[in-house]
Amino acid sequence: MTTLYIAGPMRGLPDGNFPAFAEAAAKLRAAGYGVVSPHELHSGALNLPWSEYMRRDIAILCSGAVGGVALLPGWEGSQGAKLEVAVAHATGMSVQRLDTWLEVAR
């Protein structure tokens, strides 16, 4: 089973865009993937410095705990998601849109 990291926009969005992350995580899990989702980390805290979130996320991506990245709509406008994608590419992970991962699982 492949474990995927979900990347997408969070800052400045209502509820940190947690509903979109939660929906994506549920769909991926239902399709048989393991999931690491930022909205489930740090007990859902939205008030930490951005650098703290990024240190944690980059460490997870580099740890070997995930095998790919699932992209949420709007990821291109997110500074954090773009950094996560760059790290994923640099470490040889597959990076695909959420719907692509879900199609592959069928």
XYZ file of N, CA and C in Angstrom:
318
model
N 0.837 -1.175 0.000
C 0.000 0.000 0.000
C 0.888 1.246 0.000
N 0.614 2.137 -0.884
C 1.344 3.399 -0.954
C 0.756 4.386 0.043
N 1.621 5.084 0.745
C 1.179 6.159 1.628
C 1.436 7.473 0.921
N 0.402 8.309 0.883
C 0.477 9.584 0.181
C 0.415 10.750 1.156
N 1.131 11.781 0.829
C 1.075 13.055 1.548
C 0.160 13.972 0.750
N -0.751 14.646 1.419
C -1.657 15.572 0.733
C -1.079 16.979 0.803
N -0.946 17.613 -0.350
C -0.435 18.983 -0.435
C -1.486 19.867 -1.078
N -1.657 21.045 -0.505
C -2.619 21.988 -1.058
C -2.608 23.280 -0.277
N -3.428 24.224 -0.698
C -3.454 25.521 -0.022
C -4.120 25.440 1.339
N -3.585 26.196 2.293
C -4.145 26.247 3.643
C -4.222 27.688 4.162
N -3.087 28.382 4.115
C -3.032 29.728 4.704
C -4.023 30.671 4.049
N -4.725 31.399 4.911
C -5.655 32.413 4.423
C -7.006 31.880 4.000
N -7.191 30.575 4.035
C -8.472 29.993 3.659
C -9.300 29.700 4.911
N -10.624 29.759 4.808
C -11.457 29.458 5.971
C -11.126 28.088 6.550
N -10.999 28.028 7.862
C -10.678 26.786 8.576
C -9.404 26.131 8.057
N -8.491 26.930 7.511
C -7.236 26.388 7.005
C -7.423 25.394 5.876
N -8.580 25.446 5.223
C -8.935 24.510 4.139
C -9.024 23.068 4.641
N -9.182 22.905 5.953
C -9.261 21.563 6.538
C -10.365 20.710 5.912
N -11.546 21.264 5.601
C -12.573 20.396 4.995
C -12.105 19.726 3.700
N -11.371 20.437 2.854
C -10.882 19.848 1.605
C -9.845 18.766 1.892
N -8.975 19.004 2.877
C -7.978 18.001 3.244
C -8.648 16.766 3.840
N -9.657 16.972 4.684
C -10.359 15.844 5.306
C -11.087 15.010 4.257
N -11.721 15.669 3.305
C -12.419 14.948 2.236
C -11.431 14.151 1.386
N -10.313 14.772 1.043
C -9.300 14.074 0.247
C -8.744 12.872 1.005
N -8.463 13.048 2.291
C -7.933 11.949 3.102
C -8.924 10.791 3.146
N -10.194 11.093 3.320
C -11.211 10.038 3.377
C -11.304 9.290 2.045
N -11.271 10.012 0.941
C -11.343 9.376 -0.378
C -10.124 8.490 -0.635
N -8.941 8.995 -0.288
C -7.728 8.217 -0.506
C -7.719 6.956 0.360
N -8.127 7.088 1.601
C -8.170 5.917 2.477
C -9.178 4.895 1.972
N -10.322 5.364 1.503
C -11.339 4.457 0.959
C -10.816 3.734 -0.280
N -9.897 4.369 -1.001
C -9.304 3.762 -2.193
C -8.135 2.835 -1.847
N -7.781 2.752 -0.561
C -6.738 1.821 -0.144
C -5.372 2.419 0.129
N -5.258 3.734 0.067
C -3.973 4.380 0.335
C -3.807 4.665 1.827
N -2.567 4.661 2.283
C -2.243 5.262 3.561
C -2.164 6.761 3.329
N -2.410 7.548 4.359
C -2.460 8.998 4.176
C -1.737 9.712 5.309
N -0.948 10.711 4.937
C -0.414 11.695 5.868
C -0.956 13.032 5.391
N -1.759 13.663 6.244
C -2.389 14.924 5.863
C -2.062 16.014 6.866
N -1.621 17.169 6.388
C -1.275 18.263 7.295
C -2.405 18.640 8.250
N -3.637 18.493 7.822
C -4.748 18.906 8.688
C -4.889 18.003 9.913
N -4.282 16.838 9.883
C -4.355 15.906 11.004
C -3.152 16.021 11.948
N -2.169 16.789 11.553
C -0.955 16.945 12.350
C -1.075 18.162 13.269
N -0.283 18.224 14.291
C -0.311 19.327 15.268
C -1.691 19.511 15.881
N -2.440 18.445 15.997
C -3.784 18.489 16.587
C -4.663 19.556 15.946
N -4.429 19.827 14.688
C -5.244 20.799 13.965
C -4.965 22.248 14.305
N -3.858 22.530 14.972
C -3.540 23.912 15.359
C -3.316 24.779 14.127
N -3.918 25.961 14.132
C -3.777 26.897 13.020
C -2.970 28.139 13.389
N -2.413 28.168 14.597
C -1.778 29.395 15.069
C -0.263 29.291 15.238
N 0.340 28.258 14.700
C 1.793 28.111 14.808
C 2.476 28.882 13.681
N 3.749 29.220 13.855
C 4.476 29.886 12.768
C 4.548 28.981 11.529
N 4.454 29.598 10.356
C 4.493 28.851 9.096
C 5.741 27.984 9.024
N 6.866 28.509 9.493
C 8.124 27.758 9.428
C 8.036 26.456 10.221
N 7.300 26.441 11.313
C 7.164 25.208 12.096
C 6.406 24.143 11.301
N 5.340 24.545 10.633
C 4.598 23.597 9.796
C 5.489 23.049 8.684
N 6.237 23.938 8.049
C 7.061 23.507 6.922
C 8.197 22.593 7.371
N 8.808 22.857 8.511
C 9.865 21.962 9.006
C 9.313 20.556 9.211
N 8.140 20.478 9.808
C 7.516 19.176 10.055
C 7.178 18.489 8.732
N 6.557 19.227 7.826
C 6.119 18.636 6.564
C 7.292 18.167 5.710
N 8.326 18.977 5.630
C 9.499 18.601 4.841
C 10.180 17.383 5.474
N 10.233 17.348 6.788
C 10.821 16.180 7.471
C 10.042 14.912 7.143
N 8.732 14.998 7.113
C 7.904 13.829 6.766
C 8.184 13.394 5.333
N 8.247 14.357 4.426
C 8.505 14.023 3.026
C 9.874 13.371 2.844
N 10.854 13.792 3.625
C 12.212 13.257 3.498
C 12.437 11.979 4.303
N 11.502 11.609 5.137
C 11.692 10.482 6.053
C 11.545 9.115 5.404
N 10.951 9.062 4.228
C 10.659 7.778 3.603
C 9.313 7.214 4.029
N 8.571 7.962 4.842
C 7.263 7.496 5.327
C 6.174 7.576 4.273
N 6.392 8.392 3.253
C 5.394 8.518 2.190
C 6.032 8.197 0.852
N 5.200 7.689 -0.056
C 5.708 7.298 -1.365
C 5.275 8.196 -2.495
N 4.419 9.167 -2.181
C 3.946 10.059 -3.216
C 3.179 11.217 -2.611
N 2.832 12.167 -3.482
C 2.106 13.359 -3.055
C 0.843 13.494 -3.883
N -0.273 13.719 -3.191
C -1.560 13.973 -3.830
C -1.842 15.468 -3.735
N -2.092 16.091 -4.867
C -2.279 17.537 -4.928
C -3.753 17.921 -4.924
N -4.092 18.859 -4.059
C -5.439 19.411 -4.033
C -5.546 20.556 -5.033
N -6.749 20.845 -5.511
C -6.925 22.007 -6.383
C -6.396 23.270 -5.704
N -5.760 24.111 -6.489
C -5.230 25.369 -5.993
C -3.841 25.280 -5.398
N -3.229 24.101 -5.457
C -1.904 23.934 -4.854
C -0.879 24.883 -5.457
N -1.071 25.239 -6.739
C -0.102 26.080 -7.440
C 0.035 27.460 -6.810
N -0.999 27.911 -6.108
C -0.973 29.217 -5.465
C -0.487 29.182 -4.035
N -0.040 28.033 -3.579
C 0.402 27.866 -2.197
C 1.918 27.771 -2.134
N 2.522 28.691 -1.412
C 3.977 28.673 -1.256
C 4.432 27.360 -0.614
N 3.716 26.904 0.402
C 4.080 25.665 1.088
C 3.937 24.448 0.198
N 2.821 24.356 -0.530
C 2.605 23.205 -1.404
C 3.651 23.160 -2.519
N 4.018 24.315 -3.045
C 5.051 24.338 -4.088
C 6.385 23.839 -3.537
N 6.699 24.203 -2.306
C 7.925 23.713 -1.670
C 7.838 22.204 -1.454
N 6.697 21.716 -0.992
C 6.510 20.276 -0.785
C 6.655 19.508 -2.093
N 6.110 20.044 -3.167
C 6.227 19.400 -4.481
C 7.683 19.374 -4.931
N 8.397 20.467 -4.711
C 9.816 20.504 -5.098
C 10.611 19.452 -4.331
N 10.342 19.308 -3.044
C 11.040 18.300 -2.238
C 10.672 16.905 -2.723
N 9.402 16.677 -2.996
C 8.964 15.363 -3.485
C 9.666 15.011 -4.797
N 9.706 15.951 -5.728
C 10.401 15.697 -6.994
C 11.886 15.439 -6.761
N 12.506 16.229 -5.894
C 13.942 16.091 -5.637
C 14.281 14.747 -5.004
N 13.327 14.156 -4.307
C 13.577 12.871 -3.640
C 12.963 11.698 -4.401
N 12.523 11.949 -5.632
C 12.077 10.871 -6.506
C 10.669 10.355 -6.287
N 9.836 11.131 -5.614
C 8.457 10.686 -5.387
C 7.556 11.033 -6.559
N 6.514 10.242 -6.701
C 5.491 10.534 -7.686
C 4.572 11.624 -7.134
N 4.287 12.610 -7.955
C 3.407 13.715 -7.582
C 2.285 13.768 -8.608
N 1.055 13.607 -8.133
C -0.107 13.584 -9.024
C -1.259 14.340 -8.382
N -2.172 14.804 -9.206
C -3.404 15.397 -8.683
C -4.192 14.327 -7.934
N -4.975 14.751 -6.970
C -5.792 13.837 -6.173
C -6.612 12.915 -7.063
N -7.298 13.464 -8.045
C -8.170 12.630 -8.878
C -7.376 11.593 -9.679
N -6.142 11.896 -10.020
C -5.307 10.915 -10.724
C -5.003 9.728 -9.819
N -4.619 10.007 -8.565
C -4.363 8.908 -7.613
C -5.621 8.061 -7.436
N -6.779 8.705 -7.373
C -8.021 7.949 -7.176
C -8.350 7.090 -8.408
N -8.072 7.599 -9.611
C -8.297 6.815 -10.826
C -7.375 5.603 -10.883
N -6.124 5.789 -10.490
C -5.149 4.694 -10.512
C -5.581 3.574 -9.574
N -6.213 3.933 -8.474
C -6.608 2.924 -7.466
C -7.785 2.061 -7.915
N -8.515 2.511 -8.925
C -9.701 1.758 -9.369
C -9.352 0.469 -10.036
